[in-house]
Structures are given as C-alpha cells and as structure tokens.
JSON list of C-alpha atoms in Angstrom, two decimals:
[
{"chain": "S", "resi": 1, "resn": "UNK", "atom": "CA", "xyz": [1.44, 262.19, -30.14]},
{"chain": "S", "resi": 2, "resn": "UNK", "atom": "CA", "xyz": [3.99, 260.91, -32.59]},
{"chain": "S", "resi": 3, "resn": "UNK", "atom": "CA", "xyz": [3.40, 260.91, -36.31]},
{"chain": "S", "resi": 4, "resn": "UNK", "atom": "CA", "xyz": [4.25, 257.60, -37.93]},
{"chain": "S", "resi": 5, "resn": "UNK", "atom": "CA", "xyz": [3.79, 258.43, -41.60]},
{"chain": "S", "resi": 6, "resn": "UNK", "atom": "CA", "xyz": [6.09, 260.32, -43.93]},
{"chain": "S", "resi": 7, "resn": "UNK", "atom": "CA", "xyz": [3.13, 261.47, -46.04]},
{"chain": "S", "resi": 8, "resn": "UNK", "atom": "CA", "xyz": [2.67, 265.24, -45.66]},
{"chain": "S", "resi": 9, "resn": "UNK", "atom": "CA", "xyz": [-0.61, 266.41, -44.14]},
{"chain": "S", "resi": 10, "resn": "UNK", "atom": "CA", "xyz": [-2.75, 268.79, -46.14]},
{"chain": "S", "resi": 11, "resn": "UNK", "atom": "CA", "xyz": [-4.66, 271.57, -44.35]},
{"chain": "S", "resi": 12, "resn": "UNK", "atom": "CA", "xyz": [-7.98, 269.68, -44.33]},
{"chain": "S", "resi": 13, "resn": "UNK", "atom": "CA", "xyz": [-6.38, 266.56, -42.86]},
{"chain": "S", "resi": 14, "resn": "UNK", "atom": "CA", "xyz": [-4.53, 268.66, -40.26]},
{"chain": "S", "resi": 15, "resn": "UNK", "atom": "CA", "xyz": [-7.80, 270.35, -39.21]},
{"chain": "S", "resi": 16, "resn": "UNK", "atom": "CA", "xyz": [-9.57, 266.97, -38.93]},
{"chain": "S", "resi": 17, "resn": "UNK", "atom": "CA", "xyz": [-6.78, 265.75, -36.64]},
{"chain": "S", "resi": 18, "resn": "UNK", "atom": "CA", "xyz": [-6.67, 268.92, -34.57]},
{"chain": "S", "resi": 19, "resn": "UNK", "atom": "CA", "xyz": [-10.43, 269.26, -33.95]},
{"chain": "S", "resi": 20, "resn": "UNK", "atom": "CA", "xyz": [-10.81, 266.22, -31.62]},
{"chain": "S", "resi": 21, "resn": "UNK", "atom": "CA", "xyz": [-7.67, 267.17, -29.70]},
{"chain": "S", "resi": 22, "resn": "UNK", "atom": "CA", "xyz": [-8.93, 270.72, -29.23]},
{"chain": "S", "resi": 23, "resn": "UNK", "atom": "CA", "xyz": [-12.39, 269.47, -28.21]},
{"chain": "S", "resi": 24, "resn": "UNK", "atom": "CA", "xyz": [-10.89, 267.15, -25.61]},
{"chain": "S", "resi": 25, "resn": "UNK", "atom": "CA", "xyz": [-8.72, 269.96, -24.22]},
{"chain": "S", "resi": 26, "resn": "UNK", "atom": "CA", "xyz": [-11.67, 272.39, -23.98]},
{"chain": "S", "resi": 27, "resn": "UNK", "atom": "CA", "xyz": [-13.85, 269.75, -22.28]},
{"chain": "S", "resi": 28, "resn": "UNK", "atom": "CA", "xyz": [-11.08, 268.91, -19.83]},
{"chain": "S", "resi": 29, "resn": "UNK", "atom": "CA", "xyz": [-10.51, 272.57, -18.95]},
{"chain": "S", "resi": 30, "resn": "UNK", "atom": "CA", "xyz": [-14.26, 273.06, -18.44]},
{"chain": "S", "resi": 31, "resn": "UNK", "atom": "CA", "xyz": [-14.30, 270.12, -16.02]},
{"chain": "S", "resi": 32, "resn": "UNK", "atom": "CA", "xyz": [-11.31, 271.50, -14.10]},
{"chain": "S", "resi": 33, "resn": "UNK", "atom": "CA", "xyz": [-13.01, 274.90, -13.86]},
{"chain": "S", "resi": 34, "resn": "UNK", "atom": "CA", "xyz": [-16.20, 273.25, -12.59]},
{"chain": "S", "resi": 35, "resn": "UNK", "atom": "CA", "xyz": [-14.26, 271.17, -10.05]},
{"chain": "S", "resi": 36, "resn": "UNK", "atom": "CA", "xyz": [-12.55, 274.37, -8.83]},
{"chain": "S", "resi": 37, "resn": "UNK", "atom": "CA", "xyz": [-15.91, 276.16, -8.61]},
{"chain": "S", "resi": 38, "resn": "UNK", "atom": "CA", "xyz": [-17.33, 273.27, -6.56]},
{"chain": "S", "resi": 39, "resn": "UNK", "atom": "CA", "xyz": [-14.40, 273.48, -4.15]},
{"chain": "S", "resi": 40, "resn": "UNK", "atom": "CA", "xyz": [-12.54, 270.30, -5.03]},
{"chain": "S", "resi": 41, "resn": "UNK", "atom": "CA", "xyz": [-8.98, 270.39, -3.74]},
{"chain": "S", "resi": 42, "resn": "UNK", "atom": "CA", "xyz": [-6.05, 267.98, -3.53]},
{"chain": "S", "resi": 43, "resn": "UNK", "atom": "CA", "xyz": [-4.04, 268.02, -0.32]},
{"chain": "S", "resi": 44, "resn": "UNK", "atom": "CA", "xyz": [-0.28, 267.69, -0.22]},
{"chain": "S", "resi": 45, "resn": "UNK", "atom": "CA", "xyz": [-0.63, 264.23, 1.32]},
{"chain": "S", "resi": 46, "resn": "UNK", "atom": "CA", "xyz": [-2.99, 263.13, -1.49]},
{"chain": "S", "resi": 47, "resn": "UNK", "atom": "CA", "xyz": [-0.54, 264.53, -4.03]},
{"chain": "S", "resi": 48, "resn": "UNK", "atom": "CA", "xyz": [2.36, 262.64, -2.48]},
{"chain": "S", "resi": 49, "resn": "UNK", "atom": "CA", "xyz": [0.30, 259.42, -2.40]},
{"chain": "S", "resi": 50, "resn": "UNK", "atom": "CA", "xyz": [-0.47, 259.76, -6.13]},
{"chain": "S", "resi": 51, "resn": "UNK", "atom": "CA", "xyz": [3.11, 260.55, -7.06]},
{"chain": "S", "resi": 52, "resn": "UNK", "atom": "CA", "xyz": [4.36, 257.65, -4.96]},
{"chain": "S", "resi": 53, "resn": "UNK", "atom": "CA", "xyz": [2.46, 255.25, -7.22]},
{"chain": "S", "resi": 54, "resn": "UNK", "atom": "CA", "xyz": [4.52, 256.16, -10.29]},
{"chain": "S", "resi": 55, "resn": "UNK", "atom": "CA", "xyz": [7.07, 253.38, -10.91]},
{"chain": "S", "resi": 56, "resn": "UNK", "atom": "CA", "xyz": [9.54, 255.82, -12.48]},
{"chain": "S", "resi": 57, "resn": "UNK", "atom": "CA", "xyz": [9.69, 257.69, -9.15]},
{"chain": "S", "resi": 58, "resn": "UNK", "atom": "CA", "xyz": [10.40, 254.53, -7.15]},
{"chain": "S", "resi": 59, "resn": "UNK", "atom": "CA", "xyz": [13.45, 252.59, -6.09]},
{"chain": "S", "resi": 60, "resn": "UNK", "atom": "CA", "xyz": [12.93, 249.07, -4.78]},
{"chain": "S", "resi": 61, "resn": "UNK", "atom": "CA", "xyz": [9.17, 249.62, -5.17]},
{"chain": "S", "resi": 62, "resn": "UNK", "atom": "CA", "xyz": [9.15, 252.58, -2.77]},
{"chain": "S", "resi": 63, "resn": "UNK", "atom": "CA", "xyz": [8.89, 256.27, -3.57]},
{"chain": "S", "resi": 64, "resn": "UNK", "atom": "CA", "xyz": [12.31, 257.91, -3.61]},
{"chain": "S", "resi": 65, "resn": "UNK", "atom": "CA", "xyz": [12.18, 261.71, -3.68]},
{"chain": "S", "resi": 66, "resn": "UNK", "atom": "CA", "xyz": [15.79, 262.14, -4.79]},
{"chain": "S", "resi": 67, "resn": "UNK", "atom": "CA", "xyz": [15.25, 259.65, -7.62]},
{"chain": "S", "resi": 68, "resn": "UNK", "atom": "CA", "xyz": [11.99, 261.36, -8.62]},
{"chain": "S", "resi": 69, "resn": "UNK", "atom": "CA", "xyz": [13.78, 264.73, -8.79]},
{"chain": "S", "resi": 70, "resn": "UNK", "atom": "CA", "xyz": [16.55, 263.18, -10.91]},
{"chain": "S", "resi": 71, "resn": "UNK", "atom": "CA", "xyz": [13.94, 261.73, -13.31]},
{"chain": "S", "resi": 72, "resn": "UNK", "atom": "CA", "xyz": [12.21, 265.10, -13.61]},
{"chain": "S", "resi": 73, "resn": "UNK", "atom": "CA", "xyz": [15.49, 266.92, -14.17]},
{"chain": "S", "resi": 74, "resn": "UNK", "atom": "CA", "xyz": [16.46, 264.41, -16.87]},
{"chain": "S", "resi": 75, "resn": "UNK", "atom": "CA", "xyz": [13.15, 265.13, -18.60]},
{"chain": "S", "resi": 76, "resn": "UNK", "atom": "CA", "xyz": [13.59, 268.88, -18.28]},
{"chain": "S", "resi": 77, "resn": "UNK", "atom": "CA", "xyz": [10.46, 269.18, -16.14]},
{"chain": "S", "resi": 78, "resn": "UNK", "atom": "CA", "xyz": [9.98, 271.13, -12.95]},
{"chain": "S", "resi": 79, "resn": "UNK", "atom": "CA", "xyz": [8.50, 269.85, -9.71]},
{"chain": "S", "resi": 80, "resn": "UNK", "atom": "CA", "xyz": [5.83, 272.57, -9.88]},
{"chain": "S", "resi": 81, "resn": "UNK", "atom": "CA", "xyz": [4.82, 271.45, -13.39]},
{"chain": "S", "resi": 82, "resn": "UNK", "atom": "CA", "xyz": [4.45, 267.79, -12.38]},
{"chain": "S", "resi": 83, "resn": "UNK", "atom": "CA", "xyz": [2.66, 268.67, -9.14]},
{"chain": "S", "resi": 84, "resn": "UNK", "atom": "CA", "xyz": [0.21, 270.79, -11.12]},
{"chain": "S", "resi": 85, "resn": "UNK", "atom": "CA", "xyz": [-0.50, 267.92, -13.53]},
{"chain": "S", "resi": 86, "resn": "UNK", "atom": "CA", "xyz": [-0.96, 265.44, -10.69]},
{"chain": "S", "resi": 87, "resn": "UNK", "atom": "CA", "xyz": [-3.26, 267.82, -8.76]},
{"chain": "S", "resi": 88, "resn": "UNK", "atom": "CA", "xyz": [-5.31, 268.42, -11.90]},
{"chain": "S", "resi": 89, "resn": "UNK", "atom": "CA", "xyz": [-5.71, 264.70, -12.60]},
{"chain": "S", "resi": 90, "resn": "UNK", "atom": "CA", "xyz": [-6.57, 263.92, -8.97]},
{"chain": "S", "resi": 91, "resn": "UNK", "atom": "CA", "xyz": [-9.15, 266.72, -8.91]},
{"chain": "S", "resi": 92, "resn": "UNK", "atom": "CA", "xyz": [-10.77, 265.37, -12.07]},
{"chain": "S", "resi": 93, "resn": "UNK", "atom": "CA", "xyz": [-10.88, 261.88, -10.53]},
{"chain": "S", "resi": 94, "resn": "UNK", "atom": "CA", "xyz": [-12.56, 263.34, -7.42]},
{"chain": "S", "resi": 95, "resn": "UNK", "atom": "CA", "xyz": [-15.20, 265.00, -9.60]},
{"chain": "S", "resi": 96, "resn": "UNK", "atom": "CA", "xyz": [-15.71, 261.81, -11.62]},
{"chain": "S", "resi": 97, "resn": "UNK", "atom": "CA", "xyz": [-16.07, 259.74, -8.44]},
{"chain": "S", "resi": 98, "resn": "UNK", "atom": "CA", "xyz": [-18.61, 262.19, -7.04]},
{"chain": "S", "resi": 99, "resn": "UNK", "atom": "CA", "xyz": [-20.64, 262.15, -10.25]},
{"chain": "S", "resi": 100, "resn": "UNK", "atom": "CA", "xyz": [-20.61, 258.35, -10.39]},
{"chain": "S", "resi": 101, "resn": "UNK", "atom": "CA", "xyz": [-21.59, 258.09, -6.73]},
{"chain": "S", "resi": 102, "resn": "UNK", "atom": "CA", "xyz": [-24.54, 260.44, -7.04]},
{"chain": "S", "resi": 103, "resn": "UNK", "atom": "CA", "xyz": [-27.82, 258.82, -7.88]},
{"chain": "S", "resi": 104, "resn": "UNK", "atom": "CA", "xyz": [-30.59, 260.02, -10.09]},
{"chain": "S", "resi": 105, "resn": "UNK", "atom": "CA", "xyz": [-34.04, 258.52, -10.31]},
{"chain": "S", "resi": 106, "resn": "UNK", "atom": "CA", "xyz": [-37.05, 259.33, -12.44]},
{"chain": "S", "resi": 107, "resn": "UNK", "atom": "CA", "xyz": [-40.43, 259.91, -10.75]},
{"chain": "S", "resi": 108, "resn": "UNK", "atom": "CA", "xyz": [-41.60, 256.50, -12.03]},
{"chain": "S", "resi": 109, "resn": "UNK", "atom": "CA", "xyz": [-38.53, 254.79, -10.53]},
{"chain": "S", "resi": 110, "resn": "UNK", "atom": "CA", "xyz": [-39.19, 256.51, -7.20]},
{"chain": "S", "resi": 111, "resn": "UNK", "atom": "CA", "xyz": [-42.82, 255.31, -7.19]},
{"chain": "S", "resi": 112, "resn": "UNK", "atom": "CA", "xyz": [-41.67, 251.76, -7.94]},
{"chain": "S", "resi": 113, "resn": "UNK", "atom": "CA", "xyz": [-39.10, 251.94, -5.16]},
{"chain": "S", "resi": 114, "resn": "UNK", "atom": "CA", "xyz": [-41.64, 253.23, -2.63]},
{"chain": "S", "resi": 115, "resn": "UNK", "atom": "CA", "xyz": [-44.29, 250.63, -3.53]},
{"chain": "S", "resi": 116, "resn": "UNK", "atom": "CA", "xyz": [-44.57, 247.88, -0.91]},
{"chain": "S", "resi": 117, "resn": "UNK", "atom": "CA", "xyz": [-42.94, 244.71, -2.13]},
{"chain": "S", "resi": 118, "resn": "UNK", "atom": "CA", "xyz": [-44.56, 241.32, -1.81]},
{"chain": "S", "resi": 119, "resn": "UNK", "atom": "CA", "xyz": [-42.80, 239.07, 0.71]},
{"chain": "S", "resi": 120, "resn": "UNK", "atom": "CA", "xyz": [-40.35, 236.63, -0.79]},
{"chain": "S", "resi": 121, "resn": "UNK", "atom": "CA", "xyz": [-41.65, 233.08, -1.16]},
{"chain": "S", "resi": 122, "resn": "UNK", "atom": "CA", "xyz": [-40.34, 230.64, 1.42]},
{"chain": "S", "resi": 123, "resn": "UNK", "atom": "CA", "xyz": [-38.20, 227.81, 0.08]}
]
C-alpha cells in the first residue's frame, strides 16, 4: 500500500490503519490453515493453469515460461515465492467454492421442501 499524504502519522492513526490489515492477515492465515487441515491441495497442472492467465507472463497472449522468469527476476522475486502465492490463492478459492456450493437448510425449510406441492394450473 502506498501512502499518498505527506502528513506524518501519529501513533493512534498508525494503529487504526494497522488493525484492519492485521485482522485481514490473521483471517487469511486461519483460512489457509483450515484448507490445509481439510486436505485442499493445488496440483502442478492447476498451478500452471493459474499462472498462465497472468498477462505479464504472456507473449502473444500465450504463457511464456522464459518471459515469466525474466519478469520475476526483474522484480527480484523467486519462482518458489510466486508459486507459493499462487498455490495459496488457488487453495483459498477452492475452499470458497466448496463453502458456496454447500447448502444449508433450516428444519422449517426442509419441511416446506418435503411438503407435496399443488399441481401447476394448466394454461
């Protein structure tokens, strides 16, 4: 995050800014730990598919490994670092997809669902 003001931050303001960032980080790490505990994994082929989508790693709209390595080197980042970030993000998306796909119903909703429905009126 880039600071766009030249006004110095006092300690209270700094703490107010840091708290949400720290909360988000802790929540994210808890989700990653839970995903790991549940056995979510990202295969090498899934990792490559995700990395192939990044325009900065492409030449002529196709993934180019040599170009991707050059981009990472220019940024001072390692392949292992980027792979770790991509695996983490993909694992969190897997967990999110699974949570969204699961269904929950209250006992009242189940009763309503099981109740015989009247036939639709003929037009």
